Short mmCIF file of C-alpha atoms in Angstrom, two decimals:
data_model
loop_
_atom_site.label_atom_id
_atom_site.label_comp_id
_atom_site.label_asym_id
_atom_site.label_seq_id
_atom_site.Cartn_x
_atom_site.Cartn_y
_atom_site.Cartn_z
CA MET A 1 -10.02 19.91 -14.37
CA LEU A 2 -10.07 16.76 -12.22
CA GLN A 3 -7.30 16.78 -9.63
CA SER A 4 -5.75 13.64 -8.30
CA SER A 5 -2.71 12.52 -6.37
CA VAL A 6 -0.60 9.41 -6.24
CA ARG A 7 0.30 7.43 -3.15
CA VAL A 8 3.19 4.96 -3.35
CA LEU A 9 4.39 2.36 -0.87
CA PHE A 10 7.81 0.79 -1.35
CA VAL A 11 8.21 -2.58 0.36
CA ASP A 12 11.50 -4.38 0.88
CA TYR A 13 11.80 -7.74 2.60
CA ALA A 14 14.67 -7.97 5.08
CA LYS A 15 17.07 -10.73 4.06
CA ALA A 16 14.33 -12.09 1.82
CA PHE A 17 16.33 -14.93 0.30
CA ASP A 18 17.47 -16.05 3.75
CA HIS A 19 13.90 -16.33 5.06
CA VAL A 20 12.30 -18.41 2.33
CA ASP A 21 10.31 -21.20 3.95
CA HIS A 22 10.85 -24.34 1.86
CA ASN A 23 7.54 -25.89 2.91
CA ILE A 24 5.61 -22.83 1.73
CA VAL A 25 7.39 -22.86 -1.64
CA ILE A 26 6.64 -26.56 -2.12
CA GLN A 27 2.99 -26.01 -1.13
CA LYS A 28 2.67 -23.15 -3.64
CA LEU A 29 4.24 -25.23 -6.42
CA ARG A 30 1.66 -27.94 -5.77
CA SER A 31 -1.20 -25.42 -5.69
CA LEU A 32 -0.04 -24.20 -9.12
CA ASN A 33 -0.30 -27.80 -10.40
CA VAL A 34 3.40 -27.98 -11.20
CA PRO A 35 4.21 -31.55 -12.25
CA ASP A 36 5.31 -33.73 -9.35
CA PHE A 37 8.74 -34.50 -10.84
CA ILE A 38 9.52 -30.75 -10.92
CA VAL A 39 8.28 -30.31 -7.34
CA ARG A 40 10.57 -33.15 -6.26
CA TRP A 41 13.47 -31.60 -8.19
CA VAL A 42 12.94 -28.19 -6.53
CA THR A 43 12.61 -29.91 -3.15
CA SER A 44 15.95 -31.60 -3.76
CA PHE A 45 17.46 -28.24 -4.74
CA LEU A 46 16.20 -26.49 -1.60
CA CYS A 47 16.24 -29.04 1.19
CA GLU A 48 19.10 -30.51 3.18
CA ARG A 49 21.56 -27.82 2.04
CA GLN A 50 24.63 -27.51 4.20
CA GLN A 51 27.03 -24.68 4.93
CA ARG A 52 30.00 -23.84 7.09
CA VAL A 53 32.12 -20.79 7.76
CA LYS A 54 35.83 -20.34 7.11
CA ILE A 55 37.88 -17.72 8.93
CA SER A 56 41.53 -17.76 7.88
CA ASP A 57 42.38 -21.46 7.91
CA VAL A 58 39.74 -22.47 10.47
CA PHE A 59 36.46 -24.07 9.42
CA SER A 60 33.29 -24.33 11.48
CA ASP A 61 31.24 -27.52 11.63
CA TRP A 62 28.77 -28.15 8.83
CA ILE A 63 25.15 -27.20 9.58
CA THR A 64 22.03 -28.19 7.68
CA LEU A 65 19.89 -25.22 6.67
CA ARG A 66 16.15 -25.30 7.37
CA GLY A 67 15.20 -22.45 5.06
CA GLY A 68 16.58 -19.85 2.75
CA MET A 69 17.42 -19.74 -0.91
CA PRO A 70 20.82 -20.18 -2.56
CA GLN A 71 21.82 -16.76 -3.85
CA GLY A 72 23.56 -16.45 -7.16
CA SER A 73 21.75 -19.43 -8.64
CA TRP A 74 19.54 -19.31 -11.72
CA LEU A 75 16.71 -21.07 -9.92
CA GLY A 76 16.68 -18.83 -6.82
CA PRO A 77 14.94 -15.79 -8.37
CA LEU A 78 12.38 -18.00 -10.14
CA ILE A 79 11.48 -19.76 -6.91
CA PHE A 80 11.21 -16.42 -5.14
CA ILE A 81 8.82 -15.16 -7.82
CA ILE A 82 6.67 -18.25 -7.25
CA LEU A 83 6.72 -17.47 -3.52
CA ILE A 84 5.42 -13.90 -3.96
CA ASP A 85 3.08 -14.63 -6.88
CA ASP A 86 -0.01 -14.67 -4.66
CA LEU A 87 0.84 -11.45 -2.86
CA PRO A 88 -2.54 -9.69 -2.92
CA PRO A 89 -2.46 -6.85 -5.45
CA SER A 90 -5.57 -4.70 -5.05
CA VAL A 91 -3.76 -1.61 -6.31
CA LEU A 92 -1.17 -1.20 -9.04
CA THR A 93 1.64 -3.53 -7.98
CA HIS A 94 5.15 -3.97 -9.32
CA LYS A 95 7.13 -6.94 -8.02
CA TYR A 96 10.82 -7.39 -8.62
CA LEU A 97 12.16 -10.24 -6.52
CA ASP A 98 12.21 -8.98 -2.93
CA ASP A 99 11.18 -5.40 -3.77
CA THR A 100 7.52 -4.58 -4.22
CA THR A 101 5.99 -1.21 -5.10
CA LEU A 102 2.32 -0.51 -4.52
CA SER A 103 0.72 2.62 -5.93
CA GLU A 104 -2.71 4.14 -6.26
CA ILE A 105 -4.19 7.17 -7.92
CA ILE A 106 -6.49 9.01 -5.55
CA LEU A 107 -9.11 11.14 -7.21
CA ARG A 108 -10.22 14.32 -5.48
CA ASP A 109 -12.75 13.63 -2.70
CA THR A 110 -11.89 9.90 -2.76
CA ALA A 111 -10.47 8.01 0.19
CA SER A 112 -7.16 6.21 -0.06
CA GLU A 113 -7.12 2.39 0.06
CA MET A 114 -3.41 2.20 0.85
CA GLN A 115 -3.74 1.45 4.58
CA ARG A 116 -6.04 -1.51 3.85
CA VAL A 117 -3.62 -2.68 1.14
CA ALA A 118 -0.62 -2.32 3.48
CA ASP A 119 -2.46 -4.28 6.20
CA ALA A 120 -3.26 -7.08 3.72
CA MET A 121 0.37 -7.14 2.61
CA MET A 122 1.55 -7.41 6.22
CA GLU A 123 -0.87 -10.31 6.79
CA TRP A 124 0.44 -12.06 3.67
CA SER A 125 4.03 -11.43 4.78
CA GLU A 126 3.43 -12.94 8.21
CA ALA A 127 1.61 -15.96 6.75
CA ASN A 128 4.54 -16.54 4.36
CA HIS A 129 7.23 -15.98 7.02
CA MET A 130 8.64 -12.94 5.23
CA ASN A 131 9.93 -9.98 7.28
CA VAL A 132 9.20 -6.51 5.95
CA ASN A 133 12.20 -4.22 6.36
CA VAL A 134 10.59 -1.39 8.35
CA LYS A 135 13.69 0.81 8.06
#
């Protein structure tokens, strides 16, 4: 009987929707050959968004956001999926928005590839300005 084990790595991005880099999303849309009018529409959706804070009856000044994704929108999760689409899966990978699960089956007398996979994922995360929640 062949024995094997499973190694699983659960990855969660800290405040993932708040750290979306608009320029990276636009670049990825273009690399996917998305029609220019849709790229412009998404750019309009993402860029130059403003917000302010209200505490009781006091409002802060408006600020223009440089990144992030509107939460609660229909388009937000789709854009996030486009952002993580090229995350390098060299083992079995399940992606659900900002949660990613990597798993491998390790046959007896076979070395694990998970450290190499985790290193590649960290490189991708840094290149895409996404912060892995190490807690």
